[in-house]
Amino acid sequence: MLSPTTLAAAFERVTDYWSPKVIGRVNNQLLKAAKLKGELVWHAHDGEDELFYIVKGSLRIEFEDGPVDLAQGDFLTVPSGVRHNPVAREECWVLLIEPASTKHTGDEMTPRTRSLEEQLS
Amino acid sequence: MLSPTTLAAAFERVTDYWSPKVIGRVNNQLLKAAKLKGELVWHAHDGEDELFYIVKGSLRIEFEDGPVDLAQGDFLTVPSGVRHNPVAREECWVLLIEPASTKHTGDEMTPRTRSLEEQLS
């Protein structure tokens, strides 16, 4: 028997900022819950789009041609290869959709970078 | 410059029940907005998972081993090949995630069946 996941409840598994947890999957894509505050790092994912959906709060994503501001209920797909840097002035909850192959911070390694194993734990 | 989509606004494009509209994409998956009321038809999608996220209202999905009830904020992935039938007692808004190759009602053709072209319009 299949059992549904409640999105808000899934966020209870997320205890640290910038440390996404895998909460579902569809075909070859993972759904991840993340809580963000502050900024991550400029990076790109070559070969993989990354969708941000704002569950709570708001998020600015900086791009090389300027920032895009997302409010609660907005979503945006960052296309493969496009350099970006998420910045959350206040705590923001995001749902991410991306392939299992996606590296958290692209080719940038930072103390905040999380492996897929950490995201599955 | 990328521009975000507001989920609630995207549902304004949906004017008919059981007639999903493509509102976004990430990698090889389409995001679709649909308004449901009543029941669709028993069907399966061979080779493609289908994710249902309940934006507003509630939805029962009937499976061969029993029904699963989804409330607002719940999501469920119907695995590839699993026969199912969505039933909405009252109007329900769902976000669907599935590949472009997914046929609306699997191999069942009904008056409600919508082509991908109709979903993109």
PDB file of C-alpha atoms in Angstrom:
ATOM      1  CA  MET A   1       0.000   0.000   0.000  1.00  0.00           C
ATOM      2  CA  LEU A   2       1.357   3.383  -1.006  1.00  0.00           C
ATOM      3  CA  SER A   3       1.397   6.085   1.613  1.00  0.00           C
ATOM      4  CA  PRO A   4       1.460   9.844   1.032  1.00  0.00           C
ATOM      5  CA  THR A   5       4.019  12.275   2.428  1.00  0.00           C
ATOM      6  CA  THR A   6       2.907  15.499   4.071  1.00  0.00           C
ATOM      7  CA  LEU A   7       5.189  18.242   2.837  1.00  0.00           C
ATOM      8  CA  ALA A   8       5.207  20.264   6.067  1.00  0.00           C
ATOM      9  CA  ALA A   9       5.947  17.136   8.120  1.00  0.00           C
ATOM     10  CA  ALA A  10       8.807  16.200   5.795  1.00  0.00           C
ATOM     11  CA  PHE A  11      10.517  19.471   6.706  1.00  0.00           C
ATOM     12  CA  GLU A  12      10.762  18.278  10.311  1.00  0.00           C
ATOM     13  CA  ARG A  13      13.605  16.008   9.139  1.00  0.00           C
ATOM     14  CA  VAL A  14      15.576  19.087   8.131  1.00  0.00           C
ATOM     15  CA  THR A  15      17.488  20.304  11.167  1.00  0.00           C
ATOM     16  CA  ASP A  16      20.335  22.296   9.633  1.00  0.00           C
ATOM     17  CA  TYR A  17      20.440  25.141   7.142  1.00  0.00           C
ATOM     18  CA  TRP A  18      21.780  24.290   3.654  1.00  0.00           C
ATOM     19  CA  SER A  19      21.500  20.565   4.372  1.00  0.00           C
ATOM     20  CA  PRO A  20      18.759  19.163   2.087  1.00  0.00           C
ATOM     21  CA  LYS A  21      16.986  15.888   2.818  1.00  0.00           C
ATOM     22  CA  VAL A  22      15.539  13.599   0.147  1.00  0.00           C
ATOM     23  CA  ILE A  23      11.785  13.354   0.790  1.00  0.00           C
ATOM     24  CA  GLY A  24      10.522  11.742  -2.395  1.00  0.00           C
ATOM     25  CA  ARG A  25      11.290  10.737  -5.945  1.00  0.00           C
ATOM     26  CA  VAL A  26       9.551  10.611  -9.301  1.00  0.00           C
ATOM     27  CA  ASN A  27      11.188   8.859 -12.228  1.00  0.00           C
ATOM     28  CA  ASN A  28      14.857   9.903 -12.173  1.00  0.00           C
ATOM     29  CA  GLN A  29      14.314  13.032 -10.085  1.00  0.00           C
ATOM     30  CA  LEU A  30      14.665  13.524  -6.337  1.00  0.00           C
ATOM     31  CA  LEU A  31      12.461  15.810  -4.258  1.00  0.00           C
ATOM     32  CA  LYS A  32      14.434  17.470  -1.481  1.00  0.00           C
ATOM     33  CA  ALA A  33      13.419  19.627   1.462  1.00  0.00           C
ATOM     34  CA  ALA A  34      15.858  22.322   2.535  1.00  0.00           C
ATOM     35  CA  LYS A  35      15.919  25.180   5.006  1.00  0.00           C
ATOM     36  CA  LEU A  36      18.060  28.110   3.940  1.00  0.00           C
ATOM     37  CA  LYS A  37      19.387  31.136   5.765  1.00  0.00           C
ATOM     38  CA  GLY A  38      22.252  33.326   4.637  1.00  0.00           C
ATOM     39  CA  GLU A  39      23.934  32.515   1.343  1.00  0.00           C
ATOM     40  CA  LEU A  40      25.382  29.341  -0.147  1.00  0.00           C
ATOM     41  CA  VAL A  41      28.079  29.814  -2.796  1.00  0.00           C
ATOM     42  CA  TRP A  42      28.202  30.651  -6.502  1.00  0.00           C
ATOM     43  CA  HIS A  43      28.022  27.401  -8.457  1.00  0.00           C
ATOM     44  CA  ALA A  44      26.463  25.671 -11.465  1.00  0.00           C
ATOM     45  CA  HIS A  45      25.204  22.167 -12.196  1.00  0.00           C
ATOM     46  CA  ASP A  46      26.439  21.116 -15.608  1.00  0.00           C
ATOM     47  CA  GLY A  47      23.918  18.864 -17.290  1.00  0.00           C
ATOM     48  CA  GLU A  48      21.191  19.191 -14.655  1.00  0.00           C
ATOM     49  CA  ASP A  49      18.355  21.677 -14.195  1.00  0.00           C
ATOM     50  CA  GLU A  50      17.383  22.464 -10.595  1.00  0.00           C
ATOM     51  CA  LEU A  51      13.877  23.552  -9.617  1.00  0.00           C
ATOM     52  CA  PHE A  52      13.291  25.730  -6.524  1.00  0.00           C
ATOM     53  CA  TYR A  53       9.764  25.931  -5.062  1.00  0.00           C
ATOM     54  CA  ILE A  54       9.325  28.290  -2.109  1.00  0.00           C
ATOM     55  CA  VAL A  55       7.317  26.569   0.626  1.00  0.00           C
ATOM     56  CA  LYS A  56       7.818  29.272   3.273  1.00  0.00           C
ATOM     57  CA  GLY A  57       9.519  32.647   3.331  1.00  0.00           C
ATOM     58  CA  SER A  58      11.295  34.172   0.364  1.00  0.00           C
ATOM     59  CA  LEU A  59      14.539  33.610  -1.513  1.00  0.00           C
ATOM     60  CA  ARG A  60      16.763  35.667  -3.751  1.00  0.00           C
ATOM     61  CA  ILE A  61      18.732  33.736  -6.345  1.00  0.00           C
ATOM     62  CA  GLU A  62      21.638  35.729  -7.722  1.00  0.00           C
ATOM     63  CA  PHE A  63      22.510  35.179 -11.367  1.00  0.00           C
ATOM     64  CA  GLU A  64      25.314  36.712 -13.403  1.00  0.00           C
ATOM     65  CA  ASP A  65      22.765  38.986 -15.138  1.00  0.00           C
ATOM     66  CA  GLY A  66      21.053  40.016 -11.892  1.00  0.00           C
ATOM     67  CA  PRO A  67      19.015  38.667  -8.985  1.00  0.00           C
ATOM     68  CA  VAL A  68      15.585  37.020  -9.111  1.00  0.00           C
ATOM     69  CA  ASP A  69      13.362  37.256  -6.041  1.00  0.00           C
ATOM     70  CA  LEU A  70      11.050  34.349  -5.213  1.00  0.00           C
ATOM     71  CA  ALA A  71       8.138  34.648  -2.802  1.00  0.00           C
ATOM     72  CA  GLN A  72       6.213  31.891  -1.052  1.00  0.00           C
ATOM     73  CA  GLY A  73       4.388  29.817  -3.698  1.00  0.00           C
ATOM     74  CA  ASP A  74       6.787  30.729  -6.522  1.00  0.00           C
ATOM     75  CA  PHE A  75       8.936  28.276  -8.415  1.00  0.00           C
ATOM     76  CA  LEU A  76      11.828  28.685 -10.823  1.00  0.00           C
ATOM     77  CA  THR A  77      13.910  26.221 -12.793  1.00  0.00           C
ATOM     78  CA  VAL A  78      17.606  27.104 -12.884  1.00  0.00           C
ATOM     79  CA  PRO A  79      18.752  25.693 -16.223  1.00  0.00           C
ATOM     80  CA  SER A  80      21.719  23.371 -16.499  1.00  0.00           C
ATOM     81  CA  GLY A  81      25.047  25.184 -16.490  1.00  0.00           C
ATOM     82  CA  VAL A  82      23.711  28.529 -15.251  1.00  0.00           C
ATOM     83  CA  ARG A  83      25.792  29.935 -12.390  1.00  0.00           C
ATOM     84  CA  HIS A  84      23.687  30.945  -9.394  1.00  0.00           C
ATOM     85  CA  ASN A  85      23.906  31.718  -5.685  1.00  0.00           C
ATOM     86  CA  PRO A  86      20.869  31.375  -3.384  1.00  0.00           C
ATOM     87  CA  VAL A  87      20.607  34.044  -0.695  1.00  0.00           C
ATOM     88  CA  ALA A  88      17.996  33.912   2.088  1.00  0.00           C
ATOM     89  CA  ARG A  89      17.809  37.032   4.221  1.00  0.00           C
ATOM     90  CA  GLU A  90      15.454  35.210   6.620  1.00  0.00           C
ATOM     91  CA  GLU A  91      14.815  31.492   7.053  1.00  0.00           C
ATOM     92  CA  CYS A  92      13.317  30.066   3.881  1.00  0.00           C
ATOM     93  CA  TRP A  93      11.935  26.585   3.204  1.00  0.00           C
ATOM     94  CA  VAL A  94      12.418  25.273  -0.315  1.00  0.00           C
ATOM     95  CA  LEU A  95      11.428  22.160  -2.190  1.00  0.00           C
ATOM     96  CA  LEU A  96      14.105  21.214  -4.719  1.00  0.00           C
ATOM     97  CA  ILE A  97      13.655  18.923  -7.703  1.00  0.00           C
ATOM     98  CA  GLU A  98      16.816  17.664  -9.352  1.00  0.00           C
ATOM     99  CA  PRO A  99      18.389  14.400 -10.534  1.00  0.00           C
ATOM    100  CA  ALA A 100      20.179  12.096  -8.106  1.00  0.00           C
ATOM    101  CA  SER A 101      23.402  12.925  -9.962  1.00  0.00           C
ATOM    102  CA  THR A 102      23.246  16.609  -8.955  1.00  0.00           C
ATOM    103  CA  LYS A 103      26.109  17.726  -6.733  1.00  0.00           C
ATOM    104  CA  HIS A 104      24.987  20.063  -3.949  1.00  0.00           C
ATOM    105  CA  THR A 105      27.308  22.935  -4.786  1.00  0.00           C
ATOM    106  CA  GLY A 106      28.369  21.849  -8.279  1.00  0.00           C
ATOM    107  CA  ASP A 107      32.165  21.729  -8.544  1.00  0.00           C
ATOM    108  CA  GLU A 108      32.570  24.121  -5.593  1.00  0.00           C
ATOM    109  CA  MET A 109      33.496  22.327  -2.378  1.00  0.00           C
ATOM    110  CA  THR A 110      32.597  24.241   0.780  1.00  0.00           C
ATOM    111  CA  PRO A 111      32.147  23.308   4.445  1.00  0.00           C
ATOM    112  CA  ARG A 112      28.411  23.414   3.692  1.00  0.00           C
ATOM    113  CA  THR A 113      28.597  20.968   0.792  1.00  0.00           C
ATOM    114  CA  ARG A 114      26.503  17.847   1.488  1.00  0.00           C
ATOM    115  CA  SER A 115      26.872  14.463  -0.207  1.00  0.00           C
ATOM    116  CA  LEU A 116      23.876  12.532  -1.528  1.00  0.00           C
ATOM    117  CA  GLU A 117      24.382  10.044   1.330  1.00  0.00           C
ATOM    118  CA  GLU A 118      23.987  12.881   3.840  1.00  0.00           C
ATOM    119  CA  GLN A 119      20.870  14.037   2.011  1.00  0.00           C
ATOM    120  CA  LEU A 120      19.386  10.532   2.199  1.00  0.00           C
ATOM    121  CA  SER A 121      20.085  10.116   5.942  1.00  0.00           C
TER     122      SER A 121
ATOM    123  CA  MET B   1      16.615  36.922 -17.296  1.00  0.00           C
ATOM    124  CA  LEU B   2      14.764  34.026 -15.680  1.00  0.00           C
ATOM    125  CA  SER B   3      11.364  34.746 -14.236  1.00  0.00           C
ATOM    126  CA  PRO B   4       9.556  32.767 -11.547  1.00  0.00           C
ATOM    127  CA  THR B   5       6.082  31.266 -11.828  1.00  0.00           C
ATOM    128  CA  THR B   6       3.548  31.749  -9.052  1.00  0.00           C
ATOM    129  CA  LEU B   7       1.832  28.431  -8.492  1.00  0.00           C
ATOM    130  CA  ALA B   8      -1.590  29.868  -7.628  1.00  0.00           C
ATOM    131  CA  ALA B   9      -1.513  32.156 -10.684  1.00  0.00           C
ATOM    132  CA  ALA B  10      -0.595  29.233 -12.932  1.00  0.00           C
ATOM    133  CA  PHE B  11      -3.862  27.546 -11.958  1.00  0.00           C
ATOM    134  CA  GLU B  12      -5.770  30.424 -13.564  1.00  0.00           C
ATOM    135  CA  ARG B  13      -4.849  28.874 -16.925  1.00  0.00           C
ATOM    136  CA  VAL B  14      -6.792  25.754 -15.959  1.00  0.00           C
ATOM    137  CA  THR B  15     -10.412  26.286 -16.916  1.00  0.00           C
ATOM    138  CA  ASP B  16     -11.730  22.728 -17.240  1.00  0.00           C
ATOM    139  CA  TYR B  17     -11.705  19.757 -14.910  1.00  0.00           C
ATOM    140  CA  TRP B  18      -9.376  16.876 -15.877  1.00  0.00           C
ATOM    141  CA  SER B  19      -7.580  19.065 -18.415  1.00  0.00           C
ATOM    142  CA  PRO B  20      -4.019  19.637 -17.132  1.00  0.00           C
ATOM    143  CA  LYS B  21      -1.848  22.511 -18.311  1.00  0.00           C
ATOM    144  CA  VAL B  22       1.954  22.402 -18.480  1.00  0.00           C
ATOM    145  CA  ILE B  23       3.245  25.144 -16.174  1.00  0.00           C
ATOM    146  CA  GLY B  24       6.938  24.299 -15.929  1.00  0.00           C
ATOM    147  CA  ARG B  25       9.637  21.771 -16.578  1.00  0.00           C
ATOM    148  CA  VAL B  26      12.783  20.474 -14.920  1.00  0.00           C
ATOM    149  CA  ASN B  27      15.134  18.170 -16.808  1.00  0.00           C
ATOM    150  CA  ASN B  28      12.914  15.654 -18.601  1.00  0.00           C
ATOM    151  CA  GLN B  29       9.869  16.158 -16.372  1.00  0.00           C
ATOM    152  CA  LEU B  30       6.855  18.392 -16.879  1.00  0.00           C
ATOM    153  CA  LEU B  31       5.013  20.188 -14.090  1.00  0.00           C
ATOM    154  CA  LYS B  32       1.300  20.326 -14.731  1.00  0.00           C
ATOM    155  CA  ALA B  33      -1.561  22.112 -13.001  1.00  0.00           C
ATOM    156  CA  ALA B  34      -4.919  20.324 -12.965  1.00  0.00           C
ATOM    157  CA  LYS B  35      -8.323  20.870 -11.403  1.00  0.00           C
ATOM    158  CA  LEU B  36     -10.200  17.681 -10.639  1.00  0.00           C
ATOM    159  CA  LYS B  37     -13.797  16.945  -9.729  1.00  0.00           C
ATOM    160  CA  GLY B  38     -15.516  13.602  -9.991  1.00  0.00           C
ATOM    161  CA  GLU B  39     -13.499  10.629 -11.185  1.00  0.00           C
ATOM    162  CA  LEU B  40     -11.215  10.044 -14.169  1.00  0.00           C
ATOM    163  CA  VAL B  41     -10.804   6.418 -15.278  1.00  0.00           C
ATOM    164  CA  TRP B  42      -8.798   3.402 -14.172  1.00  0.00           C
ATOM    165  CA  HIS B  43      -5.464   3.474 -16.001  1.00  0.00           C
ATOM    166  CA  ALA B  44      -1.714   2.973 -15.658  1.00  0.00           C
ATOM    167  CA  HIS B  45       1.370   4.613 -17.136  1.00  0.00           C
ATOM    168  CA  ASP B  46       3.818   1.919 -18.177  1.00  0.00           C
ATOM    169  CA  GLY B  47       7.363   3.128 -17.729  1.00  0.00           C
ATOM    170  CA  GLU B  48       6.522   6.426 -16.053  1.00  0.00           C
ATOM    171  CA  ASP B  49       5.973   7.396 -12.424  1.00  0.00           C
ATOM    172  CA  GLU B  50       3.440  10.162 -11.781  1.00  0.00           C
ATOM    173  CA  LEU B  51       3.619  12.447  -8.750  1.00  0.00           C
ATOM    174  CA  PHE B  52       0.474  14.056  -7.319  1.00  0.00           C
ATOM    175  CA  TYR B  53       0.845  17.059  -4.964  1.00  0.00           C
ATOM    176  CA  ILE B  54      -2.367  18.430  -3.485  1.00  0.00           C
ATOM    177  CA  VAL B  55      -2.404  22.226  -3.756  1.00  0.00           C
ATOM    178  CA  LYS B  56      -6.014  22.689  -2.628  1.00  0.00           C
ATOM    179  CA  GLY B  57      -8.772  20.356  -1.445  1.00  0.00           C
ATOM    180  CA  SER B  58      -8.355  16.607  -1.119  1.00  0.00           C
ATOM    181  CA  LEU B  59      -8.112  13.640  -3.453  1.00  0.00           C
ATOM    182  CA  ARG B  60      -8.725   9.933  -3.179  1.00  0.00           C
ATOM    183  CA  ILE B  61      -6.627   7.766  -5.464  1.00  0.00           C
ATOM    184  CA  GLU B  62      -8.081   4.294  -5.858  1.00  0.00           C
ATOM    185  CA  PHE B  63      -5.616   1.437  -6.248  1.00  0.00           C
ATOM    186  CA  GLU B  64      -6.287  -2.247  -6.771  1.00  0.00           C
ATOM    187  CA  ASP B  65      -5.324  -2.911  -3.137  1.00  0.00           C
ATOM    188  CA  GLY B  66      -7.429  -0.063  -1.764  1.00  0.00           C
ATOM    189  CA  PRO B  67      -7.788   3.719  -1.775  1.00  0.00           C
ATOM    190  CA  VAL B  68      -5.285   6.306  -0.539  1.00  0.00           C
ATOM    191  CA  ASP B  69      -6.592   9.664   0.671  1.00  0.00           C
ATOM    192  CA  LEU B  70      -4.483  12.763   0.091  1.00  0.00           C
ATOM    193  CA  ALA B  71      -5.086  16.041   1.927  1.00  0.00           C
ATOM    194  CA  GLN B  72      -3.865  19.507   1.012  1.00  0.00           C
ATOM    195  CA  GLY B  73      -0.062  19.571   1.251  1.00  0.00           C
ATOM    196  CA  ASP B  74       0.331  15.812   0.708  1.00  0.00           C
ATOM    197  CA  PHE B  75       2.165  14.229  -2.185  1.00  0.00           C
ATOM    198  CA  LEU B  76       2.348  10.692  -3.518  1.00  0.00           C
ATOM    199  CA  THR B  77       4.251   9.101  -6.380  1.00  0.00           C
ATOM    200  CA  VAL B  78       2.227   6.517  -8.292  1.00  0.00           C
ATOM    201  CA  PRO B  79       4.866   4.102  -9.530  1.00  0.00           C
ATOM    202  CA  SER B  80       5.131   3.144 -13.171  1.00  0.00           C
ATOM    203  CA  GLY B  81       2.650   0.466 -14.211  1.00  0.00           C
ATOM    204  CA  VAL B  82       0.426   0.727 -11.120  1.00  0.00           C
ATOM    205  CA  ARG B  83      -3.261   0.957 -12.041  1.00  0.00           C
ATOM    206  CA  HIS B  84      -5.013   3.882 -10.364  1.00  0.00           C
ATOM    207  CA  ASN B  85      -8.121   6.048 -10.574  1.00  0.00           C
ATOM    208  CA  PRO B  86      -8.222   9.574  -9.098  1.00  0.00           C
ATOM    209  CA  VAL B  87     -11.530  10.516  -7.471  1.00  0.00           C
ATOM    210  CA  ALA B  88     -12.269  14.048  -6.213  1.00  0.00           C
ATOM    211  CA  ARG B  89     -15.470  14.378  -4.233  1.00  0.00           C
ATOM    212  CA  GLU B  90     -15.084  18.175  -4.286  1.00  0.00           C
ATOM    213  CA  GLU B  91     -12.933  20.364  -6.530  1.00  0.00           C
ATOM    214  CA  CYS B  92      -9.263  19.590  -5.979  1.00  0.00           C
ATOM    215  CA  TRP B  93      -6.186  21.348  -7.379  1.00  0.00           C
ATOM    216  CA  VAL B  94      -3.190  19.128  -8.048  1.00  0.00           C
ATOM    217  CA  LEU B  95       0.340  19.662  -9.239  1.00  0.00           C
ATOM    218  CA  LEU B  96       1.501  16.710 -11.351  1.00  0.00           C
ATOM    219  CA  ILE B  97       5.084  15.809 -12.168  1.00  0.00           C
ATOM    220  CA  GLU B  98       5.615  13.315 -14.970  1.00  0.00           C
ATOM    221  CA  PRO B  99       7.652  12.906 -18.163  1.00  0.00           C
ATOM    222  CA  ALA B 100       6.534  14.528 -21.419  1.00  0.00           C
ATOM    223  CA  SER B 101       5.963  11.009 -22.749  1.00  0.00           C
ATOM    224  CA  THR B 102       3.188  10.284 -20.216  1.00  0.00           C
ATOM    225  CA  LYS B 103      -0.214   9.727 -21.779  1.00  0.00           C
ATOM    226  CA  HIS B 104      -3.021  11.385 -19.803  1.00  0.00           C
ATOM    227  CA  THR B 105      -5.088   8.248 -19.256  1.00  0.00           C
ATOM    228  CA  GLY B 106      -2.492   5.640 -20.179  1.00  0.00           C
ATOM    229  CA  ASP B 107      -3.865   3.306 -22.840  1.00  0.00           C
ATOM    230  CA  GLU B 108      -7.487   4.158 -21.935  1.00  0.00           C
ATOM    231  CA  MET B 109      -9.053   6.620 -24.361  1.00  0.00           C
ATOM    232  CA  THR B 110     -11.987   8.567 -22.907  1.00  0.00           C
ATOM    233  CA  PRO B 111     -13.772  11.797 -23.841  1.00  0.00           C
ATOM    234  CA  ARG B 112     -11.716  13.394 -21.075  1.00  0.00           C
ATOM    235  CA  THR B 113      -8.367  12.251 -22.446  1.00  0.00           C
ATOM    236  CA  ARG B 114      -6.137  15.245 -23.294  1.00  0.00           C
ATOM    237  CA  SER B 115      -3.155  15.209 -25.666  1.00  0.00           C
ATOM    238  CA  LEU B 116       0.165  16.811 -24.749  1.00  0.00           C
ATOM    239  CA  GLU B 117      -0.588  19.550 -27.298  1.00  0.00           C
ATOM    240  CA  GLU B 118      -3.810  20.383 -25.446  1.00  0.00           C
ATOM    241  CA  GLN B 119      -1.877  20.440 -22.187  1.00  0.00           C
ATOM    242  CA  LEU B 120       0.669  22.863 -23.649  1.00  0.00           C
ATOM    243  CA  SER B 121      -1.975  25.260 -25.010  1.00  0.00           C
TER     244      SER B 121
END
